[in-house]
XYZ file of C-alpha atoms in Angstrom:
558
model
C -110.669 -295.724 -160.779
C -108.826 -292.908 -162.550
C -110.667 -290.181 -164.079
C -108.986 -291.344 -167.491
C -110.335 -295.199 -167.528
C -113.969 -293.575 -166.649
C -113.576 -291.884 -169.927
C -112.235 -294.189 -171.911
C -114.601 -296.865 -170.692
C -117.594 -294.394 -171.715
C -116.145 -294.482 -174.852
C -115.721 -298.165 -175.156
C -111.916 -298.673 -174.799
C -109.851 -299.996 -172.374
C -106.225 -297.951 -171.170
C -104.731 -300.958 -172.761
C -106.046 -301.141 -176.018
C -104.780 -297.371 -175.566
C -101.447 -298.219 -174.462
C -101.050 -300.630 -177.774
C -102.371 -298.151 -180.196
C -99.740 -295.753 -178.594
C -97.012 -298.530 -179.238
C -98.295 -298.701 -182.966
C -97.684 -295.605 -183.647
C -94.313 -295.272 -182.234
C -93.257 -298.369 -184.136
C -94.938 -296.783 -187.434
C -92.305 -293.725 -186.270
C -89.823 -295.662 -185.930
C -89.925 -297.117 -189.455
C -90.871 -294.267 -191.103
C -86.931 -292.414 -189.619
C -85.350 -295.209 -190.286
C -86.587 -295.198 -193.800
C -88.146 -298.579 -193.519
C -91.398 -297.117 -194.273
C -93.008 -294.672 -196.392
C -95.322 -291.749 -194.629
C -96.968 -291.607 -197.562
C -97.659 -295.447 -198.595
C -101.332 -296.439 -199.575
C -101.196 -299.145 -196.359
C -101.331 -296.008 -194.243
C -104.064 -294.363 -196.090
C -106.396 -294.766 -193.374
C -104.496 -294.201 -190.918
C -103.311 -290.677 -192.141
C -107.365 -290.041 -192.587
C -108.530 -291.095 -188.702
C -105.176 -289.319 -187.452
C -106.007 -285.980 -189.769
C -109.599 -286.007 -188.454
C -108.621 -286.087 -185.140
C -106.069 -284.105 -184.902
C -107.867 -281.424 -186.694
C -110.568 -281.361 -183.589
C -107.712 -281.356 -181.162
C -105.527 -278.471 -182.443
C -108.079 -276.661 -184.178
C -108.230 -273.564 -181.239
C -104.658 -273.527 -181.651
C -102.919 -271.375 -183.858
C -100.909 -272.718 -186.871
C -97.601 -272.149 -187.935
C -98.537 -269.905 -190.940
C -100.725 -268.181 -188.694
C -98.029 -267.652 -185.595
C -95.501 -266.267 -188.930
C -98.358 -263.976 -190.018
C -98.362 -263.051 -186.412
C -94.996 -262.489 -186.009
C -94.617 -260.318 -189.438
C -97.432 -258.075 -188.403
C -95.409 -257.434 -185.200
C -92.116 -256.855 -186.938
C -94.006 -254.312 -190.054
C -95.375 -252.380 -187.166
C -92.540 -251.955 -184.926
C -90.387 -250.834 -188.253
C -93.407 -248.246 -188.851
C -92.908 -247.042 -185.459
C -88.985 -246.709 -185.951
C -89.602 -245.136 -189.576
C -92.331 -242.675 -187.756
C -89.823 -241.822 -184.586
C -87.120 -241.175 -187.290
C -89.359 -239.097 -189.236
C -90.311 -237.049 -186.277
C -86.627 -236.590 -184.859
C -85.770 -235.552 -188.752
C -88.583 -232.928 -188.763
C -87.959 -231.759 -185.311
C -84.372 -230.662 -186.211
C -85.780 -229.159 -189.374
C -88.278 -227.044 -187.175
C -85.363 -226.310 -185.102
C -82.984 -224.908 -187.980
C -86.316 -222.310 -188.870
C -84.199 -218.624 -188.049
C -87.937 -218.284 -185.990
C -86.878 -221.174 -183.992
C -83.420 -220.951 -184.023
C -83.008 -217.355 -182.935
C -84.921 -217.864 -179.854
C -83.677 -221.021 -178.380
C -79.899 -219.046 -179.310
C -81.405 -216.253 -176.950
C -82.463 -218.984 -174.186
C -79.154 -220.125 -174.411
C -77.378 -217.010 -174.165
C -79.658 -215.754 -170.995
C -78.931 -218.663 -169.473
C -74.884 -218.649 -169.949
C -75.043 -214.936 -169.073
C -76.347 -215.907 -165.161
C -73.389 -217.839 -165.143
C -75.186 -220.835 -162.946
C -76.786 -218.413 -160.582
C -80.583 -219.263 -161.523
C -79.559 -222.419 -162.933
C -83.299 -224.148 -163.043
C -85.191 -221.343 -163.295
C -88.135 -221.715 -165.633
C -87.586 -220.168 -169.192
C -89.408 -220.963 -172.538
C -88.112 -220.128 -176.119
C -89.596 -216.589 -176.786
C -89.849 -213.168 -177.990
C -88.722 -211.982 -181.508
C -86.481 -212.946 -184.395
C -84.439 -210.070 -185.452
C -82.584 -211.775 -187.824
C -84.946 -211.889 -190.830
C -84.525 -209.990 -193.841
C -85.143 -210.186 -197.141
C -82.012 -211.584 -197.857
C -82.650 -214.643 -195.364
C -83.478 -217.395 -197.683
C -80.262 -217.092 -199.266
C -78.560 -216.678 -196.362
C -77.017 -219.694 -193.872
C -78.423 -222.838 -194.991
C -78.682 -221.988 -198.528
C -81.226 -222.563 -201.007
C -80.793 -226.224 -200.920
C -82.063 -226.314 -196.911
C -84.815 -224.079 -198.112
C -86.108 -227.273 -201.116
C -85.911 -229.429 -198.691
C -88.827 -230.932 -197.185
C -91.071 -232.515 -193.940
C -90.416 -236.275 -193.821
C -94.555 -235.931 -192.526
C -96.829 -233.264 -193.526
C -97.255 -230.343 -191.223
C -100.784 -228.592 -190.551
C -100.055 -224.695 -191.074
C -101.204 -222.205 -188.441
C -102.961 -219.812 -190.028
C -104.934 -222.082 -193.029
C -104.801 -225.252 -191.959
C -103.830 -226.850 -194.761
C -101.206 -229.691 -194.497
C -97.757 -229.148 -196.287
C -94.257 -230.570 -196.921
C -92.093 -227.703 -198.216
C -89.831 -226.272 -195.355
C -89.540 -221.930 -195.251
C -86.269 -220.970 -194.324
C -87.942 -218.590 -191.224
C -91.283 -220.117 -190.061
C -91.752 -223.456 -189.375
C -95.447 -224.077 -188.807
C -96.915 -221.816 -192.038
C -97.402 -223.346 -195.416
C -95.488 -221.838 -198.766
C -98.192 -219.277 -199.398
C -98.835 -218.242 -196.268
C -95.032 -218.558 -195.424
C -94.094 -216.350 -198.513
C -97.088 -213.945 -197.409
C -95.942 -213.352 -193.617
C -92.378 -212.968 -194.567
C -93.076 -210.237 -197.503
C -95.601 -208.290 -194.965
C -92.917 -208.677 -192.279
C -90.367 -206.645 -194.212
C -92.635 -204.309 -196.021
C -92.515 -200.435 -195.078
C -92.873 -197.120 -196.695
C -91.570 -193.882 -196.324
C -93.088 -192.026 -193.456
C -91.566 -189.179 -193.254
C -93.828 -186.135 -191.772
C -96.215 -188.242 -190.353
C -96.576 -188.329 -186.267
C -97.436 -191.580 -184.582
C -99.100 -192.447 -181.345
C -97.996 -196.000 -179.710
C -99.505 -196.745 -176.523
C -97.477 -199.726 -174.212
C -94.662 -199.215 -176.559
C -91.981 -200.204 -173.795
C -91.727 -204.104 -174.964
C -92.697 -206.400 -177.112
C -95.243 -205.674 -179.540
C -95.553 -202.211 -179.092
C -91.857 -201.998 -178.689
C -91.470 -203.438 -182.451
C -94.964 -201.157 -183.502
C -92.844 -198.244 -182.250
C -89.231 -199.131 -183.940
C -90.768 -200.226 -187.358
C -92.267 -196.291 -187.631
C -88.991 -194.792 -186.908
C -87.406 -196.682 -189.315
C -89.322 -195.812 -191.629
C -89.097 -192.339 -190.984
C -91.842 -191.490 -188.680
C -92.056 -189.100 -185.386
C -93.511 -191.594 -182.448
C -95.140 -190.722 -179.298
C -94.442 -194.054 -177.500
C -96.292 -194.470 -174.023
C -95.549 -196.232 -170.939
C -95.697 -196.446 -167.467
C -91.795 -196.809 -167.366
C -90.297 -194.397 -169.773
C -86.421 -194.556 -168.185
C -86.735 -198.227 -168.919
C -88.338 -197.883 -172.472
C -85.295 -195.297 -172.911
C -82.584 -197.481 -172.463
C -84.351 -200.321 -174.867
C -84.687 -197.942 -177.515
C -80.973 -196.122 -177.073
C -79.664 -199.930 -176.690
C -80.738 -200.657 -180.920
C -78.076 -200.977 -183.118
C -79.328 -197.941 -185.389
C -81.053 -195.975 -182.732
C -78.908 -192.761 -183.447
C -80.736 -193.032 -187.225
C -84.082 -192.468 -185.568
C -84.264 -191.346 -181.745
C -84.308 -187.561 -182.275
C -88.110 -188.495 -184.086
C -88.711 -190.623 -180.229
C -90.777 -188.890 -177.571
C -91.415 -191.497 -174.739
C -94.583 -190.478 -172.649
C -95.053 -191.771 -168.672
C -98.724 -192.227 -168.184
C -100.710 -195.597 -166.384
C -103.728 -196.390 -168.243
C -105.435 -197.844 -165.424
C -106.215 -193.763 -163.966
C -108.622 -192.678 -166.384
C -107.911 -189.008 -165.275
C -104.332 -188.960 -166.147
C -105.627 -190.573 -169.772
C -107.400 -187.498 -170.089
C -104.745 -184.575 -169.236
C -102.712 -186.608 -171.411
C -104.738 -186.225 -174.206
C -105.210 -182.366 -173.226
C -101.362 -182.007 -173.109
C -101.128 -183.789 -176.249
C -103.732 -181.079 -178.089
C -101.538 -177.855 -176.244
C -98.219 -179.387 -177.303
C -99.015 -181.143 -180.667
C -99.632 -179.672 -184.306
C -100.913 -182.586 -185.734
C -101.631 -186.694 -185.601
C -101.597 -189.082 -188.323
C -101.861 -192.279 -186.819
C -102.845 -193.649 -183.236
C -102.145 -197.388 -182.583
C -104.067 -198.344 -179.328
C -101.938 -201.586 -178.211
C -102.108 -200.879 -174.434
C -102.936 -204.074 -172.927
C -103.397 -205.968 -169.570
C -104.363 -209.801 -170.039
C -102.244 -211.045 -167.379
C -102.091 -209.050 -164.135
C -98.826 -208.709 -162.265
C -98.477 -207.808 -158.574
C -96.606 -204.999 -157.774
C -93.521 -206.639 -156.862
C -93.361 -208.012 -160.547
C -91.830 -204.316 -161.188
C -89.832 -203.288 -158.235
C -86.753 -203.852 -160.198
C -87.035 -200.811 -162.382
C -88.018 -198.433 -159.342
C -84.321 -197.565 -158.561
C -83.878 -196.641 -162.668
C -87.313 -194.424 -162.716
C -86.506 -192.687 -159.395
C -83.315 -191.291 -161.658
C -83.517 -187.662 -162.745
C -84.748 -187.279 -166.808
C -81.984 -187.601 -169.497
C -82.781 -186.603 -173.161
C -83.295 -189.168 -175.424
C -80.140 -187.760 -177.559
C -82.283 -185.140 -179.045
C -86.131 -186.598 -178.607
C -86.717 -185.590 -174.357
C -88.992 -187.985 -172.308
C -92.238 -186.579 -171.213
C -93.175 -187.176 -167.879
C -96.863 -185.867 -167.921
C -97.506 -182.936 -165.608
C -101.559 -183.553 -164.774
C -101.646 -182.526 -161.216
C -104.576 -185.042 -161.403
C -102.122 -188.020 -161.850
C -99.616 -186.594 -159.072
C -102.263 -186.568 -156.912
C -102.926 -190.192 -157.337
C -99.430 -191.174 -156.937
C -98.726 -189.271 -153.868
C -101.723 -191.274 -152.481
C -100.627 -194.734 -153.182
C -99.622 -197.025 -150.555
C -95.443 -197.794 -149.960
C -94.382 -195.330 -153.127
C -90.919 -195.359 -153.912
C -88.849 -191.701 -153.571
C -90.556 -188.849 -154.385
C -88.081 -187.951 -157.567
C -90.020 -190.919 -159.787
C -92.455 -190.190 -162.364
C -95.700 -190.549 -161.520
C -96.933 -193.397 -163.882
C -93.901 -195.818 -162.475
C -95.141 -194.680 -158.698
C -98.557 -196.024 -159.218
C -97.491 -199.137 -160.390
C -96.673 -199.507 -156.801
C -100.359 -198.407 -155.905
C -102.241 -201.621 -153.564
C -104.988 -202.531 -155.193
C -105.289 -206.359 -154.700
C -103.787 -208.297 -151.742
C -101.182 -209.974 -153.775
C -99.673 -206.583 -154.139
C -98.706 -206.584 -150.533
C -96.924 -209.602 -150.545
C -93.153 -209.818 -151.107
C -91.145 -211.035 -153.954
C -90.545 -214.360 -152.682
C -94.100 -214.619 -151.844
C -95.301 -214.680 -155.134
C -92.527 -216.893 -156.384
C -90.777 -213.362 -158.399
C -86.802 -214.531 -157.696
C -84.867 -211.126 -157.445
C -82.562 -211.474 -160.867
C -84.516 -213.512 -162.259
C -84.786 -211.959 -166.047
C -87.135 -213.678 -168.943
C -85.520 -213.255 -172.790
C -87.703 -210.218 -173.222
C -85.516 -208.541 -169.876
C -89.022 -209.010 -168.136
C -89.295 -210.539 -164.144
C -89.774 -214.149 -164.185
C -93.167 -214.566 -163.016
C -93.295 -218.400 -161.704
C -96.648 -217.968 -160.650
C -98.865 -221.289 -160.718
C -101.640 -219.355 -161.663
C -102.556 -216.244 -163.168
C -105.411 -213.913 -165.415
C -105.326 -216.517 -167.765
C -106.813 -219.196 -165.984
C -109.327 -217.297 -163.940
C -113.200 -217.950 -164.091
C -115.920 -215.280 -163.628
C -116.133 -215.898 -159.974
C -112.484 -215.747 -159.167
C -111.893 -212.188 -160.895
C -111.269 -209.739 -158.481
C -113.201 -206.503 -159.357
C -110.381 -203.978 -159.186
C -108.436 -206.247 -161.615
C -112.056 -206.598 -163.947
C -112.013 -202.322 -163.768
C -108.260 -202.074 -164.263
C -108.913 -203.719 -167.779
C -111.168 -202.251 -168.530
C -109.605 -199.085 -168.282
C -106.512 -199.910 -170.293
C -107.920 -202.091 -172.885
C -111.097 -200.192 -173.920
C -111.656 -197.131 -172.000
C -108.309 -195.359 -172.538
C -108.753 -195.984 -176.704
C -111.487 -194.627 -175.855
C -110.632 -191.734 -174.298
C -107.607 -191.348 -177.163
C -109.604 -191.857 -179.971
C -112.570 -188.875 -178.932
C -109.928 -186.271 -177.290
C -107.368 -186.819 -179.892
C -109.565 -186.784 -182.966
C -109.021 -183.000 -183.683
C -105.080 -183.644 -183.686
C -106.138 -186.213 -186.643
C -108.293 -183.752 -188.504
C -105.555 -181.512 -188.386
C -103.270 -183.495 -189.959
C -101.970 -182.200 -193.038
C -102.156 -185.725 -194.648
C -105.687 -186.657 -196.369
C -104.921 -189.933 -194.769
C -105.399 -190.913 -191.118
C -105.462 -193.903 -189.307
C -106.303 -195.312 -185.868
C -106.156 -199.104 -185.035
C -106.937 -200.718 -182.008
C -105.161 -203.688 -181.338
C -107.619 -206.589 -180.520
C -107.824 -210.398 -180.230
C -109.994 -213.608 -180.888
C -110.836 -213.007 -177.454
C -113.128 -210.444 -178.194
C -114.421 -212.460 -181.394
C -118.273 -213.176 -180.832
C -117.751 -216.178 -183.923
C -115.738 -218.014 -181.531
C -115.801 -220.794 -179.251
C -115.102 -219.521 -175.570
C -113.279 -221.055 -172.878
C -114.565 -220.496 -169.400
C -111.446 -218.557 -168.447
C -110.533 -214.998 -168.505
C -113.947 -213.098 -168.797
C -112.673 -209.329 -168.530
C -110.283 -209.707 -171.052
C -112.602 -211.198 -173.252
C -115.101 -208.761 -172.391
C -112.677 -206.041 -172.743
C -111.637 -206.843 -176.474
C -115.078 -206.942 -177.500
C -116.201 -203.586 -175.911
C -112.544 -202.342 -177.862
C -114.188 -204.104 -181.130
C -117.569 -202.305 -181.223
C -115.862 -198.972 -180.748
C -114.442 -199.842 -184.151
C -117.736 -201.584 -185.378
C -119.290 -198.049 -184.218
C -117.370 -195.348 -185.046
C -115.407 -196.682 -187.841
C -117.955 -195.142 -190.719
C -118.403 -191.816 -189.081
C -114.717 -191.390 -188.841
C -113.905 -192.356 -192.650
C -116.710 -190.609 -194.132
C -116.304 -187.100 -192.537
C -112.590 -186.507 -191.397
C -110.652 -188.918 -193.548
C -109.870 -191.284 -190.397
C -109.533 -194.992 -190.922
C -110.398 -197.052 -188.415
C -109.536 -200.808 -187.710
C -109.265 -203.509 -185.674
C -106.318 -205.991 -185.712
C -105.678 -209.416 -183.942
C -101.721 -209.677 -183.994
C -101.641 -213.302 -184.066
C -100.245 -216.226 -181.562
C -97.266 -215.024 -180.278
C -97.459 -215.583 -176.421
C -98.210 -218.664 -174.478
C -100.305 -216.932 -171.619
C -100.230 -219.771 -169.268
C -98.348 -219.615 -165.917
C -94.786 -219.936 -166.536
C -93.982 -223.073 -165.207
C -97.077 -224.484 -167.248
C -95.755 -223.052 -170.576
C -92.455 -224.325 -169.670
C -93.715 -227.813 -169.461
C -95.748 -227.385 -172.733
C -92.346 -226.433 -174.525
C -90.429 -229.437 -173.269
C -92.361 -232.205 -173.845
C -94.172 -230.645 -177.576
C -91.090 -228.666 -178.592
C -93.470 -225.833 -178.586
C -92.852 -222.411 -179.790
C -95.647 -219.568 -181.040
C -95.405 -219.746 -184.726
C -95.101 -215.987 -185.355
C -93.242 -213.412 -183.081
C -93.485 -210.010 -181.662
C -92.205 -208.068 -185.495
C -95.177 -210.372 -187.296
C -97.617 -208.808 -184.725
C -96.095 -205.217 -185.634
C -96.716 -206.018 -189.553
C -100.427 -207.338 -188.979
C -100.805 -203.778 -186.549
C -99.591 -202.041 -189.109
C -100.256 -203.376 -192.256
C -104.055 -201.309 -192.952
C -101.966 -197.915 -192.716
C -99.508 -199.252 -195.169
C -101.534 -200.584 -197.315
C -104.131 -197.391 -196.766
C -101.253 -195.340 -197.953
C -100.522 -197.228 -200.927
C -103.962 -197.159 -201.667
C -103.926 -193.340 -201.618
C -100.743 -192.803 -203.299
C -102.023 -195.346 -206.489
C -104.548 -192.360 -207.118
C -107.464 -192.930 -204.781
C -109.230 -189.937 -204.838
C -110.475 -189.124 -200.900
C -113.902 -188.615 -200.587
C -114.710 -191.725 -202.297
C -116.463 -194.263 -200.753
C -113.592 -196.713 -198.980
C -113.778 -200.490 -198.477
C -116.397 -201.474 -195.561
C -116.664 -204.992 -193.927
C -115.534 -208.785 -193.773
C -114.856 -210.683 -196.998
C -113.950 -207.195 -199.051
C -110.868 -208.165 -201.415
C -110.319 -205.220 -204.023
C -107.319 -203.661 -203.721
C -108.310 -200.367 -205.940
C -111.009 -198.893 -203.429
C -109.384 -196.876 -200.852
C -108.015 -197.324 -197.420
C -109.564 -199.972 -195.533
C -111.652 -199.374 -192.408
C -114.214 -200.760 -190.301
C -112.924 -204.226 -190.315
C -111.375 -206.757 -188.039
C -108.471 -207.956 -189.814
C -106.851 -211.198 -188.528
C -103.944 -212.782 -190.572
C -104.018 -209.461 -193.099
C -107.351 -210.455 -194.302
C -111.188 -208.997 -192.937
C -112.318 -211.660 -190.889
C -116.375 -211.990 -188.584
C -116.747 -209.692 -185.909
């Protein structure tokens, strides 16, 4: 017997009594087409009831027709959200890529890469370095003040507040209005420096480079270090106004690394100098480079001395620092400075290895005319067991022993000044922040910055209160992506990610405490007051500002 007439039986039927209530209800079909019937006649009240109650059990688990269209319109709402959001995005990408920030450096990627002509065609390059294209003038410039009103289809979370915002700026893309219309005033502001004598250390590229140019321009005489002065020549000579300001240059070769050659620097400095006014410790190693990372600008070093028009270079003459290079392992000819000879100088076995080694392509050039470093790891991702110790001493020696070293031995060059107002600021990070979440990575650097931060902590009040010497700290903002090249590079294509400041908003945060120091002094301060101290101080009318750690213009926790 079929498993279908056991049930039925159980329930008291019979498969034909089935079969005829089957052929009922066909026939009732039938009538009710043909119009012969009426659905909805009282004889078929109960019928419509037992069919109702039955079918109710049967289909009940299934879903409905109103429900499947419910369904069906959720589906359809959601995938126009998610066409709406992608449009959004794509709209507020190409805003973000108009921003003259933005704009100026992917122009640069571009041009680097039409310049090699196909020759490193796939080389790894990111969108970087600075914008210098903004002025004062910019928001009226291309695009108008109708691109400026215009604003993010989706709110935007700004770097430096956090708050979330609509309205576009013409030159950043990731800062709110205020702290847009902030960064852009500070990045333009200067004052007239004439007679005052500046000390830049690393002031070959990058931030240091732009420390460096923004004091000649504004009239200032600049002793700009570097441990490759006949390449930090020909980047100065090669600015479009450098004949307005290179007689006031004096490029110094000295390696940071050799504390000894610090210190006949600084005595050289004291026999050949009247007077400082302001010393801006940026000298910095966070990511080490092997020594094939700067074989390309051997050849150019090994070259006899030019003048710099009217300002000569200054190769320091500390028979200490020969000494050193004369010792160092594979040295280039004997003709080169010292300070681009001990770059050469083994100190870790990846200095032994050759270009290829170490993935450095010969050519190769970044947009900042540095060695493409394609790396898959570097100082950046390091953990305290994996730093070497020569590379733990070697920063240490450039980012908090030679301030050091400057800051003591060149004091009395400061006091001598003829200018009530000096100023000295070392150029720190978040890394050194103790208020700060840490990452396992990169202990010497970190360590480093916050040694460099309690010299300022220290000595700030002595400095202010007896010789008129204001001393600072300054973070210079976000404007590298330290990971290994072909890391960052992956970062920038899938995000669209750039820094949201450059190398010239690093300069203005550097210098912004002697600016506004000066302007303090020139509104009437009257030295020997009692200047501002500490985080959270906001008057404006109190004196130069020292003892702080300023990040984003403002005192922030040490």
């Amino acid at each position: 017997m079929l498993d279908k007439d056991v049930a039925l039986k159980a329930a008291g039927l019979s498969s034909t009594e089935l079969a005829d209530c089957v052929s009922v209800l066909w026939r009732l079909h039938e009538a009710e087409e043909s119009g012969i019937l009426d659905p909805n006649a009282n004889c078929l009240r109960p019928l419509r009831k037992i069919l109702s109650i039955h079918l109710h059990k049967t289909y009940s688990h299934l879903p409905q027709k109103s429900a499947i269209d419910e369904s069906e319109r959720r589906r359809a709402e959601k995938d126009r959200k998610r066409e709406r959001r992608q449009r959004q995005l794509e709209a507020d990408k190409r805003f973000q890529e108009n921003s003259q920030l933005r704009a100026s450096r992917l122009a640069k990627l571009q041009a680097l890469e039409e310049e090699d002509a196909g020759m490193l065609k796939g080389q790894l390059r990111i969108p970087d370095g600075p914008s210098m294209e903004a002025t004062c003038e910019g928001a009226e410039g291309e695009g108008g003040a109708d691109e400026v009103e215009q604003e993010y289809c989706r709110q935007q979370a700004c770097y430096i507040c956090k708050v979330r915002f609509s309205e576009r700026h013409h030159f950043y893309s990731h800062l709110c209005p205020a702290c847009a219309s902030l960064n852009f005033e500070k990045r333009n502001q200067a004052r007239d420096l004439s007679g005052r004598t500046a000390l830049v250390t690393g002031a070959r590229v990058k931030i240091g480079f732009q420390v460096a140019t923004k004091l000649l321009r504004m009239g200032a005489r600049v002793l700009a270090t570097t441990r490759f002065p006949q390449d930090a020549r020909k980047r100065y000579m090669a600015e479009p106004d450098a004949e307005q300001w290179l007689d006031r240059l004096q490029i110094i070769g000295a390696d940071f690394r050799f504390l000894a050659g610090v210190e006949a620097m600084c005595l050289q400095l004291r026999r050949r100098e009247q007077y400082l006014d302001i010393i801006v410790n940026n000298a910095c190693q966070t990511i080490r480079r092997p020594a094939a990372y700067y074989a390309h600008l051997l050849h150019e070093e090994a070259q006899p001395y030019p003048s710099l028009t009217r300002g000569p270079l200054l190769q320091l003459e500390s028979s200490l620092a020969e000494s050193l290079a004369d010792e160092a392992l594979s040295l280039p000819p004997s003709g080169m400075g010292s300070s681009a000879a001990l770059s050469q100088l083994l100190v870790l076995e990846e200095d032994r290895l050759k270009e290829e080694a170490v993935a450095l392509p010969a050519g190769a050039r970044d947009v900042n005319g540095q060695q493409l470093d394609l790396r898959s790891t570097n100082s950046w991702l390091l953990k305290l067991g994996e730093v070497e110790t020569p590379e733990a001493v070697e920063v240490f020696c450039i980012n908090a022993m030679a301030p050091f070293i400057l800051n003591s031995r060149l004091r009395p060059l400061l006091e001598s000044s003829p200018h009530p107002d000096r100023y000295v600021v070392n150029v720190s990070a978040m890394e050194g922040k103790f208020y700060r979440y840490k990452q396992p990575t990169h202990p010497h650097t970190n360590m480093a910055k916050a040694a460099l931060n309690m010299m300022t902590r220290t000595s700030a009040e002595d400095m202010a209160m007896s010789s008129g010497i204001y001393m600072n700290s300054v973070d210079t903002g976000w404007i590298n992506d330290e990971n290994p090249l072909p890391t960052a590079q992956r970062i920038a294509e899938s995000h669209q990610f750039q820094t949201p400041i450059d190398e010239v908003d690093a300069a203005a945060r550097i210098l912004d405490p002697v600016l506004g120091g000066m302007e303090a002094v020139a509104s009437g301060y009257v030295m020997g007051r009692r200047p501002r101290k500490g985080a959270g101080v906001e008057e404006r009318d109190s004196g130069p500002m020292w003892g702080c750690f300023l990040k984003d213009y403002k005192p922030t926790e040490w």
